[in-house]
XYZ file of C-alpha atoms in Angstrom:
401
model
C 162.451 77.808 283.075
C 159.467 75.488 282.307
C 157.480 75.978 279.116
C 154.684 77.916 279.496
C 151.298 75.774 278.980
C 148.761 76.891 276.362
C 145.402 78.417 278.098
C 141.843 77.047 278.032
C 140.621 80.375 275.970
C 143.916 79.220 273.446
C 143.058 76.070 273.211
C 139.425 76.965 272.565
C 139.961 78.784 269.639
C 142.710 76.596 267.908
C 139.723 74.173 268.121
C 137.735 76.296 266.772
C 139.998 77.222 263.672
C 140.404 72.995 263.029
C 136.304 72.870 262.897
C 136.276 75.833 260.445
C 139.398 74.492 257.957
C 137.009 71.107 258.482
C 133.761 72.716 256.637
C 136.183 74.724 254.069
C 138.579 71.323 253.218
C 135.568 68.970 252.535
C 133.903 71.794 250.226
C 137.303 73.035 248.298
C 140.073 70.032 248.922
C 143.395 71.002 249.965
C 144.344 73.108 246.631
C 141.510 75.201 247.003
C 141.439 76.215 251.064
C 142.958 79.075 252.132
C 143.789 80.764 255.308
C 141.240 83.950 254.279
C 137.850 80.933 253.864
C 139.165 79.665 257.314
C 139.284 82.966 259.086
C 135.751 84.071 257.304
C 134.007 81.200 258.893
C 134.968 82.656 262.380
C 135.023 86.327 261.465
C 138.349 86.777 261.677
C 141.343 88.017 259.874
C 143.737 85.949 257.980
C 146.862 86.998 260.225
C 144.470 85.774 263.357
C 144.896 82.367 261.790
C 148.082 82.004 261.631
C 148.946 82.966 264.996
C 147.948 79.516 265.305
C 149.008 78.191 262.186
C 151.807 79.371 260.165
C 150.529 78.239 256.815
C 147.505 76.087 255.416
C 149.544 72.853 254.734
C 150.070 73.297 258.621
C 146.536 73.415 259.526
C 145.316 70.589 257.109
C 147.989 68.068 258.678
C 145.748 69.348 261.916
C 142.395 68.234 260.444
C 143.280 65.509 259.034
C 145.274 64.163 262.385
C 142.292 64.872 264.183
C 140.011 63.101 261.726
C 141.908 60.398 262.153
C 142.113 60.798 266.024
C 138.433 59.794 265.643
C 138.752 56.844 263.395
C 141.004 55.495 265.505
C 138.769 55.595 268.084
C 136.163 53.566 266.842
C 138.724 51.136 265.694
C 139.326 50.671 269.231
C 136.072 50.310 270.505
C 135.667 48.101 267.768
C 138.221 46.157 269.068
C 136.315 44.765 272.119
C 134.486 42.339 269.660
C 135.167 38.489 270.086
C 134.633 37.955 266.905
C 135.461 39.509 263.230
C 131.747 39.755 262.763
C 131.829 41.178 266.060
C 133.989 43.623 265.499
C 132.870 44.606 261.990
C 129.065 45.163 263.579
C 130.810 47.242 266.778
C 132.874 49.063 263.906
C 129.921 49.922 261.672
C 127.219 50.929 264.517
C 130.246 53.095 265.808
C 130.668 55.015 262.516
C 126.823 55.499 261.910
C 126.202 56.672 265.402
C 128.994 59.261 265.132
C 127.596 60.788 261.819
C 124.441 61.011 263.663
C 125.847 63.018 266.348
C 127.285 65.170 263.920
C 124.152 65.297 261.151
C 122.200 66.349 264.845
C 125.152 68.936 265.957
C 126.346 66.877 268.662
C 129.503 66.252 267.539
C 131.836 68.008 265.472
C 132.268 66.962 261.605
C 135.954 65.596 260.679
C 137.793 65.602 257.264
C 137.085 63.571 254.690
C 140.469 61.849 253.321
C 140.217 62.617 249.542
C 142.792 65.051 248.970
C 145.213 63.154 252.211
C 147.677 61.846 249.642
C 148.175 65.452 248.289
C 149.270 67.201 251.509
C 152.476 64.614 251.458
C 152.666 65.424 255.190
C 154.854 62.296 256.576
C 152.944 62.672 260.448
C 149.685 62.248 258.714
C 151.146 60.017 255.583
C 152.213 57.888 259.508
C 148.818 58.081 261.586
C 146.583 57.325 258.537
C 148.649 53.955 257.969
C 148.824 52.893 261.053
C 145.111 53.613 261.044
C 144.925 51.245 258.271
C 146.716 48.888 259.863
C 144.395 49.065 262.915
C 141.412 48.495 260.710
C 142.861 45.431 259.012
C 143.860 43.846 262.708
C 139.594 44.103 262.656
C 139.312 41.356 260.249
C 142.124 38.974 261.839
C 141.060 36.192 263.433
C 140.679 32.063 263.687
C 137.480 32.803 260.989
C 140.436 34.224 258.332
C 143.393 32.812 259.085
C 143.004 31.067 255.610
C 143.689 34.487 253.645
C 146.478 35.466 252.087
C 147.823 39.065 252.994
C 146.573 40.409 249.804
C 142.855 39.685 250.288
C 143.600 40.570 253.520
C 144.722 44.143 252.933
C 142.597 44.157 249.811
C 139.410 43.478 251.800
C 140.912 45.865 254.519
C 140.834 48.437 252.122
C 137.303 47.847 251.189
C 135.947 48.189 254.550
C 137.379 51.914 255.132
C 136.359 53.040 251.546
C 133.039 52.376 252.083
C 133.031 54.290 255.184
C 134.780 56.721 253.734
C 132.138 56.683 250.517
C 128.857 57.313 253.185
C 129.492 60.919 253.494
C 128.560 60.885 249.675
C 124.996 59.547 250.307
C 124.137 59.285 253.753
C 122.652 62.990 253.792
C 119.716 61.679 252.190
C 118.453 60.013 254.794
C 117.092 60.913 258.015
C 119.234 60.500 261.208
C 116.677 58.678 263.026
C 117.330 56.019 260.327
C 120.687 55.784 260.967
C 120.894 52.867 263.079
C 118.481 50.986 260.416
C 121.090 51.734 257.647
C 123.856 50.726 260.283
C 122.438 47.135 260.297
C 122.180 46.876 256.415
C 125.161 48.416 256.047
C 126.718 45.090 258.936
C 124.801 42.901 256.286
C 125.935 43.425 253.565
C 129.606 44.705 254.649
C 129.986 40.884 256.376
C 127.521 38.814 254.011
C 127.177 40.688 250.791
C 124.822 40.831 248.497
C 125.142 37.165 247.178
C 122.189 35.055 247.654
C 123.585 31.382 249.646
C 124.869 29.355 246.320
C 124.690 31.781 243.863
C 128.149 31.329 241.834
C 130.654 33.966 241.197
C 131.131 34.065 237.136
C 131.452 37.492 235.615
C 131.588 37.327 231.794
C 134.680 38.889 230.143
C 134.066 42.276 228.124
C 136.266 43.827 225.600
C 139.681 44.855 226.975
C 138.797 49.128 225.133
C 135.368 49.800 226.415
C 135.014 53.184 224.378
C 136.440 54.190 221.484
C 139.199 56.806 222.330
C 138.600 58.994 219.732
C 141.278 62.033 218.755
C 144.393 60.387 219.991
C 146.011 63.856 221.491
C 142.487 64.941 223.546
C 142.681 61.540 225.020
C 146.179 62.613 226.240
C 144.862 65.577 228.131
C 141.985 63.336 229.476
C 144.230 61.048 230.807
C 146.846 63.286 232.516
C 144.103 65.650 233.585
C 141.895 62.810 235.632
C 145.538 61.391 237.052
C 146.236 64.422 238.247
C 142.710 65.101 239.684
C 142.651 62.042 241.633
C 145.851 62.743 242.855
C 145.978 66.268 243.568
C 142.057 67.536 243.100
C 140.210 69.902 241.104
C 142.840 73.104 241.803
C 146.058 70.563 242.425
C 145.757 69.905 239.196
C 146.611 73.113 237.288
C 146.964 73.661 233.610
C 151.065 73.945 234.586
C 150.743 70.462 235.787
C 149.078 68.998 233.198
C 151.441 70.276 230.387
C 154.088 69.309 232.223
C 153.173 65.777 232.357
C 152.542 65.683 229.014
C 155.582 67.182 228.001
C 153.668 70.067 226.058
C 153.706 73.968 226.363
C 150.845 75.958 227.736
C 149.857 76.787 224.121
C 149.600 73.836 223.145
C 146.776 73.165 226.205
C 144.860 75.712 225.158
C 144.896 74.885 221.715
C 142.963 71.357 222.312
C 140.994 73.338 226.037
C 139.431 76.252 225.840
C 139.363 76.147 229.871
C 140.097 74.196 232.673
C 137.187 73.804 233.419
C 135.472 72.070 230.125
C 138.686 69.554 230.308
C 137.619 68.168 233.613
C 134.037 68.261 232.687
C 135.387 66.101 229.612
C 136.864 64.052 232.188
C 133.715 63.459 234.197
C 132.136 62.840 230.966
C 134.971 60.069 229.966
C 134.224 58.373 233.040
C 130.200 58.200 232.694
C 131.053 57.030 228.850
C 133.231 54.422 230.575
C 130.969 53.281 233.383
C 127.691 53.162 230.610
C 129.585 51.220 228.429
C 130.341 48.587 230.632
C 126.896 48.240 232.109
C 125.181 48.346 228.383
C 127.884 45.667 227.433
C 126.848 43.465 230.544
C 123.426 43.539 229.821
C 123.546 42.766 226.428
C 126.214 39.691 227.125
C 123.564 38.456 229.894
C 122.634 36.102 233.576
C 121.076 36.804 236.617
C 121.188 39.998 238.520
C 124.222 38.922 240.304
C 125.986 37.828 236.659
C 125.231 41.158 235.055
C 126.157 43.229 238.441
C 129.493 41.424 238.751
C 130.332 41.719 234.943
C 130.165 45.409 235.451
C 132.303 45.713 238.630
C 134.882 43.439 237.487
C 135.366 45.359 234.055
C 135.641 48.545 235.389
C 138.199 47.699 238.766
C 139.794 46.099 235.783
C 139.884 49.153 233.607
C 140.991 51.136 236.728
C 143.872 48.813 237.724
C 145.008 48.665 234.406
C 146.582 52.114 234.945
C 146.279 53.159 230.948
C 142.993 55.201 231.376
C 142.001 55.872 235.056
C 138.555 56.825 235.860
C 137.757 59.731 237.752
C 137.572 59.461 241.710
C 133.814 60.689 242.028
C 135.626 62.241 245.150
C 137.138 64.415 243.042
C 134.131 66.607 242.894
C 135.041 67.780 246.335
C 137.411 70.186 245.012
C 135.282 70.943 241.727
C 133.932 74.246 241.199
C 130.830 74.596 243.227
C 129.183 75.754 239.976
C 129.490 72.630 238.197
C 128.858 70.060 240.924
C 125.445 69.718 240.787
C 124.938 68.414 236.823
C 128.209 66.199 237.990
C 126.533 64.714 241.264
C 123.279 64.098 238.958
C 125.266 61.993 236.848
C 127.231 60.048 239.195
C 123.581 59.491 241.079
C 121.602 58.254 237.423
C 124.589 55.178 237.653
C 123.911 54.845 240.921
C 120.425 54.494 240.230
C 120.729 51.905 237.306
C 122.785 49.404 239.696
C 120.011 50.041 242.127
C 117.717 48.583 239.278
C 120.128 45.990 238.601
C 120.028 44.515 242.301
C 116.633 44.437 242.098
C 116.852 42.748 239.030
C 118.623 39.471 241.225
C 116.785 40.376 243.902
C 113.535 39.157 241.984
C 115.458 36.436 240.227
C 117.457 35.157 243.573
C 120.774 35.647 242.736
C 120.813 38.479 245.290
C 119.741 38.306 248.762
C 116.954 40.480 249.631
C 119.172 44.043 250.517
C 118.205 47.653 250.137
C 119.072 48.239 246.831
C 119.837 51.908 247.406
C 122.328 51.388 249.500
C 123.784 48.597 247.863
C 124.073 50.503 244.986
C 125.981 53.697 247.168
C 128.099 50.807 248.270
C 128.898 49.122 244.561
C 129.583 53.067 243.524
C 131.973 53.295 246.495
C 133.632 50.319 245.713
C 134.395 50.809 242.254
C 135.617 54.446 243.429
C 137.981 53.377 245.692
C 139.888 51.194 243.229
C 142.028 53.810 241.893
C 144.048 53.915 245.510
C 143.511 49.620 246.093
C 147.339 49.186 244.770
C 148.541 50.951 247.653
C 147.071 48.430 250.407
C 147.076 45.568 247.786
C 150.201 45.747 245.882
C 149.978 42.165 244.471
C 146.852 43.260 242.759
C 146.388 43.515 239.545
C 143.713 44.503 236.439
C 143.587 40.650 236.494
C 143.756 39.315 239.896
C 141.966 42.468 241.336
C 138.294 40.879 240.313
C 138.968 38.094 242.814
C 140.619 39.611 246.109
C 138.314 43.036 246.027
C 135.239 42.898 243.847
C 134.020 39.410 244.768
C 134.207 39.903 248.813
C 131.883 42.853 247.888
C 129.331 40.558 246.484
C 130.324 37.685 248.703
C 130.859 39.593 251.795
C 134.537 40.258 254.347
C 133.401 37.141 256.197
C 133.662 34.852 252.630
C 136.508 32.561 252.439
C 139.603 33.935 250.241
């Protein structure tokens, strides 16, 4: 007896289901989507859902599978480039045209990979490496045979995150603008932001760029913004905290009133953080490009160190909708001061002449996607993480190693 084939009208509305859990994963993360927000989105009952799906973790493996369904197949148009430039420009117009289709409703929207390491699903924990696999065979070539598998991976690693990071920005701009951005975005992904013989030197900063303050609070900061970038806002639950900190419930509440003002203290860690290394890099000094790369290196530093992580802006995906806003403001006012700062070595020609908006989305995204570099890059380190990762940024993919 042959197995009987799903229908068209089926097949429509599993579709249909995928494009709803899409809109509700992006908004709530993993942790926070259920079956009920799914079904609401198409007016329909939970149990009509999971006809299709037995459970949620089952229908996030779906979006996520399909998101990267569509990654993979701009890798492989990509692919049809001669060249790495090639392919990076064929990879990057690719991307930009696809979130115009979907910004203009001519496509549908995919998940965004934040929360992918939480669902622990080993098909998608599969696809999404060999996806980043794909994307890495991008950058191989005569041009980079030179580089080591490190900055290979590490610079691999870069090139994904910051497409990953454009869903955090790119809604501010028009979509007829798209393909302009697209050709910035070749620019700088390929060249940087560099100026031709501008020289690489950050300046050292202190190893403890804030004071810690009460020792114990810093212990719930710490476990609380692990836990958040690995597991998001509702992954990471007041049980999970005290558990990785060894401490009862009681004793939570007794330094937290809520939840909800720890990982607002959180957020608030990681702006202290970011501040003080930009104050401290102005005050020690150089061009534009000096000051810009004093910052980044400190704070992948501080990230790779793994003793006090900073916060995955991502994270706010799975934040409480209520407190996103004065958290995206934030996150946009540093965002805004490296925009200043580029035009700083802009005007003094340490930079090449970029769109400093942009370039600053892209500097945000590439600190951001620091916390996960040690999976791609295991070799790196708080001290050798400067060289393989920050300074392609500034120097470009194309750069020698």
């Amino acid at each position: 007896m042959t197995e009987r084939q799903p229908t068209r009208r089926f097949e429509t509305r599993k579709t249909a289901i995928v494009a709803s859990a899409v809109d509700v994963l992006n908004r709530k993360g993993i942790r926070g989507m259920t079956l009920a927000d799914v079904a609401a989105g198409l007016d329909l009952v939970p149990t009509a859902v999971i006809y299709y799906f037995k459970n949620k973790e089952e229908l996030a493996q779906a979006c996520f599978l399909k998101g990267i369904e569509r990654f993979d197949q701009l890798i492989a148009a990509a692919e049809a480039g001669a060249t790495v430039r090639d392919r990076l420009a064929l990879f990057l117009t690719g991307f930009f045209d696809f979130k115009r289709k979907v910004f203009d409703g001519e496509a549908e929207a995919v998940a965004v990979f934040n929360d992918v390491r939480a669902l622990n699903a080993p098909a998608v924990n599969e696809a999404y490496i060999a996806m980043f696999r794909r994307t890495r065979a991008l950058l191989a070539g005569p041009e980079t045979s030179g580089w080591s598998r490190t900055a290979l991976n590490a610079r691999a690693h870069l090139l994904i995150s910051e497409v990953f990071w454009v869903v955090a920005w790119i809604y501010r701009h028009d979509t007829d603008s798209f393909p302009r951005i697209a050709g910035r975005a070749i620019s700088m992904t390929a060249d940087g932001l560099a100026a031709p013989g501008a020289v690489w030197a950050p300046k050292p900063l202190p190893a403890s760029v804030i004071e810690t303050g009460d020792a114990a609070n810093e212990q719930f900061l710490r476990a609380a913004t692990e836990l958040i970038n690995e597991e998001g806002y509702v992954g990471a639950s007041v049980e999970k905290i005290s558990a990785r900190l060894k401490v009862t419930k009681g004793a939570f509440y007794h330094h937290n009133e809520t939840k909800d003002e720890l990982v607002i203290a959180c957020f608030e860690r990681t702006f202290q953080v970011m501040r003080a290394a930009i104050r401290q890099a102005e005050q020690a000094g150089g061009t534009g490009y000096q000051v810009l790369a004093t910052i980044a290196s400190a704070l992948v530093g501080y990230q790779m160190s793994g003793n006090a992580r900073l916060l995955r802006t991502s994270a706010l995906t799975s934040a409480p909708e209520a407190i996103q806003p004065k958290l995206l403001e934030q996150f946009d006012r540093i965002s805004h001061r490296f925009a200043s700062l580029i035009s700083d070595g802009i005007a003094d020609g340490s930079l090449r002449p970029v769109d400093a908006n942009i370039a600053a989305q892209m500097m945000t995204g590439m600190i951001n996607a620091s916390a996960e570099l040690h999976f791609w890059a295991a070799d790196a380190d708080a001290d050798t993480a400067a060289q393989v990762y920050v300074r392609p940024f500034f120097e470009g993919l194309l750069s020698a190693d």
